[in-house]
Short mmCIF file of C-alpha atoms in Angstrom, two decimals:
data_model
loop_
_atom_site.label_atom_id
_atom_site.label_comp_id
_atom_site.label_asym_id
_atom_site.label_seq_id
_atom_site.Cartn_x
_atom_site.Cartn_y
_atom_site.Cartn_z
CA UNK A 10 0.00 0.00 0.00
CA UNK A 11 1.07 3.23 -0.66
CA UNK A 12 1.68 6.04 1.60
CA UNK A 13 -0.62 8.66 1.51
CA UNK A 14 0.91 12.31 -0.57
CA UNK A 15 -0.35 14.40 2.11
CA UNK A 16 2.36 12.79 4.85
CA UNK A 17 5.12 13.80 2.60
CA UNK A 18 6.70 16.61 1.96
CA UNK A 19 9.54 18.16 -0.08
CA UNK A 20 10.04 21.77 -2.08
CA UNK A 21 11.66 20.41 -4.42
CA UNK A 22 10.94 22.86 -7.74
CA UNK A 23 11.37 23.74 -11.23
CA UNK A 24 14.15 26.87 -9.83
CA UNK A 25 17.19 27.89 -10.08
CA UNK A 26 18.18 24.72 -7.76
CA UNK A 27 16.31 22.23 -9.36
CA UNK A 28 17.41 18.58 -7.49
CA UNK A 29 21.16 20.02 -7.77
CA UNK A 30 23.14 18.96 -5.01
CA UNK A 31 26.15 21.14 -3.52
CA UNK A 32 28.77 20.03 -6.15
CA UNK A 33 26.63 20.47 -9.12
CA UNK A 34 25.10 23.60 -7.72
CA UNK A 35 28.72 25.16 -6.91
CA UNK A 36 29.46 24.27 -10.73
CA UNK A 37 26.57 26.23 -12.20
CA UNK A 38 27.44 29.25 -10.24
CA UNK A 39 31.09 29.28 -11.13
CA UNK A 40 30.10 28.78 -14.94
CA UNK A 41 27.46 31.40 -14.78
CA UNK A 42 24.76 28.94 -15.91
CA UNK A 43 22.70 30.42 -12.78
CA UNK A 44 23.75 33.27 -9.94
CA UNK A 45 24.30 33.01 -6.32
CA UNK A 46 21.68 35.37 -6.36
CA UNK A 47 19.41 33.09 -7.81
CA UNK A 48 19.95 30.73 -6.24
CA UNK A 49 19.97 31.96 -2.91
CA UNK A 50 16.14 33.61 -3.89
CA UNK A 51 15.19 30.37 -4.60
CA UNK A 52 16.47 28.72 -1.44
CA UNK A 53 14.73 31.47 0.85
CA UNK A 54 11.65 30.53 -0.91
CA UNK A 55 11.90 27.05 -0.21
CA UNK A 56 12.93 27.73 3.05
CA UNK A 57 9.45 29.99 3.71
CA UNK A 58 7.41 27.06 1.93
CA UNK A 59 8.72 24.49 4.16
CA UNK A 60 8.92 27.10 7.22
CA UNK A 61 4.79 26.01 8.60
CA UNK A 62 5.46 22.75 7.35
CA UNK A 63 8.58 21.03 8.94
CA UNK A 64 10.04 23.63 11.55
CA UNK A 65 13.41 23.13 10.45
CA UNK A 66 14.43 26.98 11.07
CA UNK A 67 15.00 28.93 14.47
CA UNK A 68 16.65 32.29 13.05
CA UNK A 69 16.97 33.51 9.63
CA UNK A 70 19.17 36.01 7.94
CA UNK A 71 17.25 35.73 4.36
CA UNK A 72 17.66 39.61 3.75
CA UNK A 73 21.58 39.94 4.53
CA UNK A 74 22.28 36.55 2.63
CA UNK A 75 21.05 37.81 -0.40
CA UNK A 76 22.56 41.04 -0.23
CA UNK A 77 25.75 38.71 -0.15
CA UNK A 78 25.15 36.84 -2.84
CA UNK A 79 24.63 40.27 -4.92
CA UNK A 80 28.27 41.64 -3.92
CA UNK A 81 30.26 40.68 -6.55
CA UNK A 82 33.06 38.83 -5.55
CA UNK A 83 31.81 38.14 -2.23
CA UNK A 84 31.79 34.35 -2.22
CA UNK A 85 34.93 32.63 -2.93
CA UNK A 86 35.61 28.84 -2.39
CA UNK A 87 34.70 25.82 -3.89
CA UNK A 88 30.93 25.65 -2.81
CA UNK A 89 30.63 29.86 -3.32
CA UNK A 90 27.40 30.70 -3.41
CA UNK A 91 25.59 27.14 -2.14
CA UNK A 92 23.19 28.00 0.56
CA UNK A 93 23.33 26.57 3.88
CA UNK A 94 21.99 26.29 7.53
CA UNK A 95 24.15 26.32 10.95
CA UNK A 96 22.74 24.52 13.91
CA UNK A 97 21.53 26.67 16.98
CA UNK A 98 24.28 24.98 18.78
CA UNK A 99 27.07 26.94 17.27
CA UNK A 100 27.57 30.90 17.03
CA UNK A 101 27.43 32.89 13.65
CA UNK A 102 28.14 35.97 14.33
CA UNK A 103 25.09 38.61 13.96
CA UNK A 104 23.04 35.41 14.61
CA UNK A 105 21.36 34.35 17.65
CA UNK A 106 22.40 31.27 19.78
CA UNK A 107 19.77 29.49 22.11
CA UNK A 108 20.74 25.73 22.16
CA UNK A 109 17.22 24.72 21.89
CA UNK A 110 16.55 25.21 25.54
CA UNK A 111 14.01 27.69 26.74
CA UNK A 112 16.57 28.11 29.72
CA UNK A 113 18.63 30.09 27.71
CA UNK A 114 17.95 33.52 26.60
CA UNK A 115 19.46 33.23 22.91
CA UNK A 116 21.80 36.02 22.67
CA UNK A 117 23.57 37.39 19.27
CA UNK A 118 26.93 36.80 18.98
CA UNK A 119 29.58 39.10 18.53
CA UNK A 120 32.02 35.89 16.86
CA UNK A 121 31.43 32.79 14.28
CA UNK A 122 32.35 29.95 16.36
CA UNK A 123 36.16 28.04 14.93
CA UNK A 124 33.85 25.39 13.07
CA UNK A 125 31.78 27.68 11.41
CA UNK A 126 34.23 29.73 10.30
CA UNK A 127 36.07 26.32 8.62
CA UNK A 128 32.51 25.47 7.18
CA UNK A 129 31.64 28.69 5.93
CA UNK A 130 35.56 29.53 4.33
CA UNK A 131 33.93 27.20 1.58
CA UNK A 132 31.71 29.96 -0.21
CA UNK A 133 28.57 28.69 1.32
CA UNK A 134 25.84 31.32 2.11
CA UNK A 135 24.48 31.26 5.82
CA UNK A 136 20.64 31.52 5.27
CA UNK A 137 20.15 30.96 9.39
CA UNK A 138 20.41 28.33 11.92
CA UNK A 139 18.80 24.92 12.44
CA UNK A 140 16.43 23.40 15.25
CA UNK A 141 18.02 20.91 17.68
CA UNK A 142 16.67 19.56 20.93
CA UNK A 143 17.53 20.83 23.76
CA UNK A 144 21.37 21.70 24.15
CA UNK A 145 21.43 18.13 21.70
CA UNK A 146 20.90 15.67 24.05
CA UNK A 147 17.90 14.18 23.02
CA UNK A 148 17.43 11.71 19.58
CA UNK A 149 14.36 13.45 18.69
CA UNK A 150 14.12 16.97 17.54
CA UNK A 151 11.14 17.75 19.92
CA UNK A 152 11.23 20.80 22.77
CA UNK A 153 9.04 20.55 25.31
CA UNK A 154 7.33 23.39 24.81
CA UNK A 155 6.49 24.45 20.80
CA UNK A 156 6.29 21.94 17.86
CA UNK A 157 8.42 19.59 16.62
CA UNK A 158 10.96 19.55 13.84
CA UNK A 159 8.96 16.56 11.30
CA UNK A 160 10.54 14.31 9.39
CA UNK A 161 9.69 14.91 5.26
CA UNK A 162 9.63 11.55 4.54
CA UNK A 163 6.53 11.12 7.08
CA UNK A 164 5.52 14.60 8.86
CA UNK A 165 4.04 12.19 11.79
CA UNK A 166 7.02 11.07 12.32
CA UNK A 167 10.57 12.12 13.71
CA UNK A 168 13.48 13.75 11.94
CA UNK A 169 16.27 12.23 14.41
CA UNK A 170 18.38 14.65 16.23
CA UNK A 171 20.82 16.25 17.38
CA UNK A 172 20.73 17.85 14.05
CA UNK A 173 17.11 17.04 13.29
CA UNK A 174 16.98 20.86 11.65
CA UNK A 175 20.04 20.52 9.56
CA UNK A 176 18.56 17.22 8.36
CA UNK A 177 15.08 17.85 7.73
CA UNK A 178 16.10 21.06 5.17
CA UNK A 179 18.09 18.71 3.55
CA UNK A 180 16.26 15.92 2.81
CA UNK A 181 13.07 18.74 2.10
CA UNK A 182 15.31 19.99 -0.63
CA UNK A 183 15.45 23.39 1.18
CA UNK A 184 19.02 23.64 0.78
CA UNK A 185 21.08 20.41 -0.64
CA UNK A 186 23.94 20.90 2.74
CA UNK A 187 23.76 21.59 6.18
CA UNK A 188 25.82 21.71 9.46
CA UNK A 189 25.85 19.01 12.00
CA UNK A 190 27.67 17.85 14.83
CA UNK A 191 27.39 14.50 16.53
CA UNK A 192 28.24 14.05 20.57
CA UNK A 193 26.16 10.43 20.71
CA UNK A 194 25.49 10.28 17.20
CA UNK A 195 23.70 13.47 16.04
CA UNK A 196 25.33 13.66 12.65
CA UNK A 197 24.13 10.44 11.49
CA UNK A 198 20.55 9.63 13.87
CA UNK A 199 18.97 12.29 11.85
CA UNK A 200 20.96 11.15 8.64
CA UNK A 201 19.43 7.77 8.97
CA UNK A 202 16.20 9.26 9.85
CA UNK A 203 15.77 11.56 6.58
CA UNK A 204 17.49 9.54 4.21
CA UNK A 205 20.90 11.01 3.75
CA UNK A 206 24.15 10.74 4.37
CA UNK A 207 25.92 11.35 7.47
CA UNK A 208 29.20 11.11 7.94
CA UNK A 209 31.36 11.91 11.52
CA UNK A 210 34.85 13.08 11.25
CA UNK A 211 37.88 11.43 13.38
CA UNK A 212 38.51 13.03 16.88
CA UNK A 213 40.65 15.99 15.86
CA UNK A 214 39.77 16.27 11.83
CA UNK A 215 38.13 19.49 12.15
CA UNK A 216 38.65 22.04 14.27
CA UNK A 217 37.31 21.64 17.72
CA UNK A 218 34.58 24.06 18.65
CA UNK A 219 34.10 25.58 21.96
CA UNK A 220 31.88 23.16 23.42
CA UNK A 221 34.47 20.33 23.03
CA UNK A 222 37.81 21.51 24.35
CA UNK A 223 36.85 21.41 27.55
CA UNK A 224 35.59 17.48 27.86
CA UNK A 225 37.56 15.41 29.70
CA UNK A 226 36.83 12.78 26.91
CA UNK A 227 36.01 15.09 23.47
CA UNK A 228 33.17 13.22 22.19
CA UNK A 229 32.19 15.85 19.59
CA UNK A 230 32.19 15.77 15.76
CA UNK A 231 31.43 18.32 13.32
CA UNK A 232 30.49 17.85 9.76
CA UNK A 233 27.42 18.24 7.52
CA UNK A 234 24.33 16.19 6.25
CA UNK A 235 24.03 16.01 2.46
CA UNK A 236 22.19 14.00 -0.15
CA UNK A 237 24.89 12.99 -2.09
CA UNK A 238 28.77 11.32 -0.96
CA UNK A 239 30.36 13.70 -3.38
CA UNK A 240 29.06 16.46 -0.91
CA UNK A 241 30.32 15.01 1.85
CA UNK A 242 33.75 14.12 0.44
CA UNK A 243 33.94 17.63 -0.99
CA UNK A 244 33.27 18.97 2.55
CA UNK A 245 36.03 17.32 4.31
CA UNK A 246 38.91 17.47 1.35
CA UNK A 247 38.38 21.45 1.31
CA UNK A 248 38.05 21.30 5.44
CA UNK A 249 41.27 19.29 5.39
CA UNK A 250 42.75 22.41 3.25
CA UNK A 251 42.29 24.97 5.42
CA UNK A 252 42.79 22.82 9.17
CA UNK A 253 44.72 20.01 8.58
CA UNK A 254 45.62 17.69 11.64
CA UNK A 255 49.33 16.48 11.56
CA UNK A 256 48.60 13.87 13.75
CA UNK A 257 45.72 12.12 11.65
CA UNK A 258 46.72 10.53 7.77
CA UNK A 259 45.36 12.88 5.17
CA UNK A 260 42.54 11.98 3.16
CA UNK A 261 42.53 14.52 0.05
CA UNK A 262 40.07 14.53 -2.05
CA UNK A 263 37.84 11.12 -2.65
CA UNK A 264 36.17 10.88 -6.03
CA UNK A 265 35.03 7.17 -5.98
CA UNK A 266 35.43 4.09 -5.03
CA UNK A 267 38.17 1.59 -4.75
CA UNK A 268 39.64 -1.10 -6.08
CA UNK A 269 40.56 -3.04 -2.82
CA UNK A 270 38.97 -5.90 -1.48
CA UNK A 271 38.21 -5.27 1.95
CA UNK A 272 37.99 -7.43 5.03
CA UNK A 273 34.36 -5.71 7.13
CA UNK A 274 33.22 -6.74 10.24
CA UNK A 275 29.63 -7.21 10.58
CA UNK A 276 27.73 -6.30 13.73
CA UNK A 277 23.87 -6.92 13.79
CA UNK A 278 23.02 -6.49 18.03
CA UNK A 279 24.33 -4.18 20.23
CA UNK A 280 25.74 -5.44 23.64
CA UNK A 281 23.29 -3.07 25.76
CA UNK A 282 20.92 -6.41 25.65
CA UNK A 283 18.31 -4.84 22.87
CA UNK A 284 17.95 -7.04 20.16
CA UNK A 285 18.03 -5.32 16.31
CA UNK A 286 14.43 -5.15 15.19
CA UNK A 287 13.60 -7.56 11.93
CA UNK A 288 13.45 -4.81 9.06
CA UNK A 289 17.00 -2.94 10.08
CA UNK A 290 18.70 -6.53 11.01
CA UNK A 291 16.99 -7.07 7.15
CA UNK A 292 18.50 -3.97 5.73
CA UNK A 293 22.11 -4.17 7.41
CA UNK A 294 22.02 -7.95 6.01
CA UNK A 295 21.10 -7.10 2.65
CA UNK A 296 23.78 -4.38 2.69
CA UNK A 297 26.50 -6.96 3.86
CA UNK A 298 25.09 -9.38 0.92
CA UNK A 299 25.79 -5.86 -1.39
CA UNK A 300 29.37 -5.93 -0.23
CA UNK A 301 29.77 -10.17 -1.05
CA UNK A 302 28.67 -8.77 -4.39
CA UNK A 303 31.53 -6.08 -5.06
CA UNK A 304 34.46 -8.90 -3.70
CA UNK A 305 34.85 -7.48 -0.05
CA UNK A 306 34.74 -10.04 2.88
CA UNK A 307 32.38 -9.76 5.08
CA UNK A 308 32.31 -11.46 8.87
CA UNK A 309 30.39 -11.54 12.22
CA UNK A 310 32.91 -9.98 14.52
CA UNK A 311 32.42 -9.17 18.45
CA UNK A 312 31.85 -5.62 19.04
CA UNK A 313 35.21 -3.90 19.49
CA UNK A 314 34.74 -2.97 23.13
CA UNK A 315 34.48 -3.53 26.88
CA UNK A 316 30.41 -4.85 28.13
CA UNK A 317 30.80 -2.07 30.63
CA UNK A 318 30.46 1.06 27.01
CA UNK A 319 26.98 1.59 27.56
CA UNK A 320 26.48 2.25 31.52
CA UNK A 321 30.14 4.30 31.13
CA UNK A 322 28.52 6.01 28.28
CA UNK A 323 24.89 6.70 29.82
CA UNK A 324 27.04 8.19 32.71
CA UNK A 325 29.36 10.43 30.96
CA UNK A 326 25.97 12.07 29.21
CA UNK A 327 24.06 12.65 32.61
CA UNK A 328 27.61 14.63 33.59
CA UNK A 329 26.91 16.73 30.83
CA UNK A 330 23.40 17.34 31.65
CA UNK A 331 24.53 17.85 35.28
CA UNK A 332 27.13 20.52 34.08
CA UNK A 333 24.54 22.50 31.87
CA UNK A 334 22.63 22.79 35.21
CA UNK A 335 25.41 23.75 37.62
CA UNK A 336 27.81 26.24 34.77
CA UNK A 337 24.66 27.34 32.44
CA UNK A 338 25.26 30.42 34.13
CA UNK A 339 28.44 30.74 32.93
CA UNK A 340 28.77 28.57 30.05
CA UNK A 341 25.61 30.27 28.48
CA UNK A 342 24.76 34.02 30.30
CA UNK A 343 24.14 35.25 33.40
CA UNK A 344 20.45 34.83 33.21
CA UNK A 345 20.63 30.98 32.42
CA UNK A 346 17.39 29.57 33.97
CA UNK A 347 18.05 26.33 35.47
CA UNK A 348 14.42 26.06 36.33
CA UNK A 349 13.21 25.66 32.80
CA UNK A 350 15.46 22.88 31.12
CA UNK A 351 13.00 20.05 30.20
CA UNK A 352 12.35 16.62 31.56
CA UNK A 353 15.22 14.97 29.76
CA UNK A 354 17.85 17.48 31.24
CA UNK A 355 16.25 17.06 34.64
CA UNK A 356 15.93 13.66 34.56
CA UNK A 357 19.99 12.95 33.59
CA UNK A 358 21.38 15.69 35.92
CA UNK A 359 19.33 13.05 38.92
CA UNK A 360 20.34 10.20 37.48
CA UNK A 361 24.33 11.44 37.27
CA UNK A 362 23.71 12.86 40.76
CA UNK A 363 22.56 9.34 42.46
CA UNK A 364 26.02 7.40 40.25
CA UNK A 365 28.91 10.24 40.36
CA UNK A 366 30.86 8.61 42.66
CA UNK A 367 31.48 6.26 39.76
CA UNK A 368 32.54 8.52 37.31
CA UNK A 369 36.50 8.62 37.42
CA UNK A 370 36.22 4.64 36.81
CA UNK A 371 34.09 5.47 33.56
CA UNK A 372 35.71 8.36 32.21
CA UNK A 373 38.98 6.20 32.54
CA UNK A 374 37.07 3.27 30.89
CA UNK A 375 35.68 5.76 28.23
CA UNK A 376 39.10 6.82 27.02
CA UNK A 377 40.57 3.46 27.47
CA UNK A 378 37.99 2.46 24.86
CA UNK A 379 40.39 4.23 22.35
CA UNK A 380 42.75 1.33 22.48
CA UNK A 381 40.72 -1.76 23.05
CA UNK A 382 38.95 -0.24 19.50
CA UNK A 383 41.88 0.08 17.76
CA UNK A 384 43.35 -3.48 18.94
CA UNK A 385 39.84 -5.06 17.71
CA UNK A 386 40.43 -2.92 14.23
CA UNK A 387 43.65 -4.47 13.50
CA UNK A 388 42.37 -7.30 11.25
CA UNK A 389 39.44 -5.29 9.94
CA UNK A 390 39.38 -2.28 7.41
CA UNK A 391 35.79 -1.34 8.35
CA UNK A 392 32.89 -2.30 10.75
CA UNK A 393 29.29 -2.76 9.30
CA UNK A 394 26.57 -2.36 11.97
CA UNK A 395 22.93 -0.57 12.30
CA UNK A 396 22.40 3.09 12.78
CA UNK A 397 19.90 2.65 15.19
CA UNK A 398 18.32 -0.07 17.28
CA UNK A 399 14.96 -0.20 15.51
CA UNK A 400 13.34 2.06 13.07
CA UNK A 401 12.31 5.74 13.11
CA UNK A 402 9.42 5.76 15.50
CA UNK A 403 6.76 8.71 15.40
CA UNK A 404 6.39 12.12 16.98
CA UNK A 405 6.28 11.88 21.23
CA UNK A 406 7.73 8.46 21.48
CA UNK A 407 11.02 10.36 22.70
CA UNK A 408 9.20 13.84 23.46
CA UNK A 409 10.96 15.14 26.61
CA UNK A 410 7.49 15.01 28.55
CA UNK A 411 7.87 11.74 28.64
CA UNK A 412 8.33 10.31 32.31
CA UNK A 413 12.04 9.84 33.03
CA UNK A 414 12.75 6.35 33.30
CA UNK A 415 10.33 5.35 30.37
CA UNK A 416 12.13 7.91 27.85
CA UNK A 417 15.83 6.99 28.91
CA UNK A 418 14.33 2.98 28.64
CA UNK A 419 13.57 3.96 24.88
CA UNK A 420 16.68 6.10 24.30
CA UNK A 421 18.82 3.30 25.17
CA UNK A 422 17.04 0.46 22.66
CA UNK A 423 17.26 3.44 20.19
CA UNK A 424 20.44 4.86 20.49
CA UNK A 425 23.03 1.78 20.88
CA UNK A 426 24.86 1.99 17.92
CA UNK A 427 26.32 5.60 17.54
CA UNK A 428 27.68 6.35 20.98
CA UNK A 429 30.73 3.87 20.40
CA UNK A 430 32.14 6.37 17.15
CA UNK A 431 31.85 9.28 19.99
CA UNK A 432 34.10 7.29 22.99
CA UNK A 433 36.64 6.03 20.62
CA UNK A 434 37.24 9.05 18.12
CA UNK A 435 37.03 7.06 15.17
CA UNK A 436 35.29 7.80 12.10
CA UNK A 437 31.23 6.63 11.26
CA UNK A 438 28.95 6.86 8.55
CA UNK A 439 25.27 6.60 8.00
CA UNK A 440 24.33 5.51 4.42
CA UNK A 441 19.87 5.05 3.85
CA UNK A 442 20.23 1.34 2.19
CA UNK A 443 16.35 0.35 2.55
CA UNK A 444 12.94 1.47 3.79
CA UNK A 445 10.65 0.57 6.71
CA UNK A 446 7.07 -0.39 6.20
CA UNK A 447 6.01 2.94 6.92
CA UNK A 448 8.44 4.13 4.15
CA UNK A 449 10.91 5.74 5.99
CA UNK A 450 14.48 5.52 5.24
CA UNK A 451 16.71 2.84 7.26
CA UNK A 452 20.22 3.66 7.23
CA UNK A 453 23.11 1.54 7.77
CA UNK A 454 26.56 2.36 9.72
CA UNK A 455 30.32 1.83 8.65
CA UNK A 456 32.89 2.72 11.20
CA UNK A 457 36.09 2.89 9.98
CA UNK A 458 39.94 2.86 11.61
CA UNK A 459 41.29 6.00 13.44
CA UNK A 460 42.02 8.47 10.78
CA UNK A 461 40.87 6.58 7.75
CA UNK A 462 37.69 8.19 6.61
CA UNK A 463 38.76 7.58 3.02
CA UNK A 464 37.81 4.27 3.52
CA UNK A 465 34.16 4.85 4.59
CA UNK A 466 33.73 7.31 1.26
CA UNK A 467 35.30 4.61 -1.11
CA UNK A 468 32.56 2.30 0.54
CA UNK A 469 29.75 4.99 0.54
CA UNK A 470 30.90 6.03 -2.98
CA UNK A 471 30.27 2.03 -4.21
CA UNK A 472 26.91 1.74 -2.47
CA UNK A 473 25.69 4.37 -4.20
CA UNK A 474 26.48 3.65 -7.58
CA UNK A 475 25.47 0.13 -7.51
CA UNK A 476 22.41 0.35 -5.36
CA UNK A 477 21.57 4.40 -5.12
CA UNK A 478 19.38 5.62 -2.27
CA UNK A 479 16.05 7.94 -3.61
CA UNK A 480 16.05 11.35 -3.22
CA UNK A 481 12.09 12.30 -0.92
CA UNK A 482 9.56 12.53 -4.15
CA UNK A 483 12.40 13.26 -6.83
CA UNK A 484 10.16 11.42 -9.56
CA UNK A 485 8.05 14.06 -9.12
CA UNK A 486 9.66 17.44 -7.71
CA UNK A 487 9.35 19.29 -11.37
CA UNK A 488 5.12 18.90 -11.18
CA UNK A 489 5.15 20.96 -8.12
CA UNK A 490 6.94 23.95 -9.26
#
């Protein structure tokens, strides 16, 4: 049966866009074949068409980005002139910051944060910033008070978070690139969740933003959701150009995929006791069976770390919450409201506040986990797993209202996957390789070796030439212009 029109959406049009993504888009500019005025008209459009529709936008600057796109000269780069959103997590300066919380006041800022200053040395125009949950720590872009951030694919249903914003323009076709940054998995949840591809950097590929420096185990990411693995691998070769991390192997620029055989683990449950539900175990099997097909080796391996990951990890996340309560003051403004962070907040500042005493243990397990991953990596050139523990549920099943110890019971069979790419620092990417029976996407993970993100685009870059991934309603974008 076929899912009813009206639960889709997309703005997808006969414009100056088209179904471009950010690489073929960035080519018509430079040739002239359409402006960066143009085509930044055309994505503020969109952006007001899907504005009522999917909530993907918190603050806009439509008026000063297309004064920018009319200086001549102004953008410079290899994606000059592709529009783009920034996630309310991360300043822009002239734009406001709030973090999704109604505990903080957003404020403009005076500076563009070190990542968005890497992102945004690229030429893109900054139409605004993106919708997260509150201060990201939920996998469901839902505050507790004000609607929801929906999913295009199915507006009953949820767009995935962190970057659930970021995600949801893309996959809407309101612009074909977004930020994104992933602390538990928030580049590629909402990847998975909208159909597109995901992709988490190494610890250390880009530059660290504020937020991250000052973790006693950095579990942040930044990157960008896109709809195409060209986009993605554009992204980080130009990033890699302008911060490039001695430490880490270079990547350059990846244009396709390899000729290796590789040897890939294959994970299918995750050790948090959840079982995989039967239509992503079915997807992740029939991706494995994809890799048979193009000569790689594919084998049940154990997962590459200690049973104790997920209580270390839960723990680790409720000391964040915990901090935002006890430093929002001075981590956010002096009028930080501890009184109105939502239920989720709440709920894993208590539960870090009954367990803190074990903390040092985890935090040393955490960044232990570094090693035993890399030991468990040494026969392996990638790891195939699920991006989530069962498919994208609908709106409220992870709303923040939702009593404590029932939401954090469904966060934990959700999110068991992701987390692991965090703790470790290694590179992950989410790749949609099927569809649910409610027609949402299901997404697939490959974690690769320290450093080695090449690898994951050679595999993405295979994937989706030999079994490509649709684009929301592009059979039919060009009737609805």
């Amino acid at each position: 049966m076929n899912q009813p029109a009206s639960t889709r959406f997309h703005c997808f049009r006969n414009d100056a866009m088209a179904d471009n993504d950010a690489t073929a888009l960035a080519e018509r500019i430079r040739t002239g074949e359409v402006s960066a005025q143009e085509v930044t008209a055309a994505a503020i459009e969109r952006a007001r068409l899907a504005a009522p529709v999917i909530n993907g936008v918190v603050a806009e600057r439509y008026q000063p980005a297309l004064t920018q796109s009319q200086r001549p000269g102004a953008q410079t780069g290899p994606f000059a002139g592709v529009p783009t959103y920034i996630k309310d997590n991360t300043d822009v300066e002239g734009l406001p910051t709030g973090h999704g919380s109604q505990a903080v006041t957003p404020r403009v800022a005076k500076r563009t944060s070190p990542f968005a200053e890497q992102m945004l040395s690229q030429g893109y125009i900054c139409l605004g910033k993106s919708t997260l949950p509150e201060f990201g720590f939920n996998a469901s872009t839902e505050p507790a008070q004000g609607n929801p951030t929906r999913n295009p694919w199915n507006l009953d249903y949820s767009c995935g978070a962190s970057s659930g914003g970021a995600a949801a323009l893309v996959a809407a076709g309101v612009v074909p690139i977004a930020h994104a940054n992933d602390g538990g998995g928030s580049i590629r949840i909402p990847a998975a969740c909208c159909g597109l591809v995901g992709l988490k950097p190494t610890r250390g590929r880009v530059v660290d933003n504020d937020a991250a420096r000052d973790l006693p185990v950095n579990i942040i990411s930044d990157g960008v959701v896109t709809r195409s693995v060209r986009d993605t691998a554009g992204f980080l070769a130009h990033a890699e150009s302008w911060f490039k991390n001695r430490k880490l192997p270079a990547i350059g620029h990846v244009h396709g995929p390899s000729g290796r055989q590789l040897r890939i683990g294959l994970v299918l449950d995750s050790i948090n006791g959840h079982p995989t539900d039967p239509e992503t175990r079915q997807t992740v099997e029939q991706t494995a069976r994809y890799l048979e097909k193009l000569g790689h080796i594919v084998e049940p391996m154990d997962v590459p770390v200690a049973s104790s990951f997920p209580e270390d990890f839960a723990l680790y996340w409720g000391m964040l919450a915990f901090g935002v309560k006890a430093r929002g003051k001075k981590l956010y403004h002096p009028d930080f409201d501890k009184t109105r962070v939502d239920g989720l907040t709440n709920g894993l500042d208590r539960m870090f506040r009954h367990q803190f005493w074990r903390l040092p243990a985890a935090i040393w397990r955490l960044k232990r986990s570094w090693h035993d991953y890399q030991r468990h990596m040494n026969d392996y050139d990638a790891v195939l797993t699920p991006v989530l523990g069962h498919t994208t549920p609908p709106l409220g099943h992870l709303n923040p209202d939702v009593p404590f110890d029932t939401l954090f019971e469904r966060l934990t069979r959700y999110v068991s996957f992701t987390p692991l790419a965090n703790a470790t620092g290694a590179p992950a990417i989410a790749l949609p390789m099927g569809e649910s029976s409610q027609h949402l996407p299901i997404s697939v993970q490959f974690m690769g070796r320290h450093g080695d993100e090449r690898t994951l685009l050679e595999i993405a870059y295979a994937l989706e030439a030999n079994h490509p991934w649709p684009i929301l309603n592009q059979a039919t974008w060009a009737t609805q212009a």
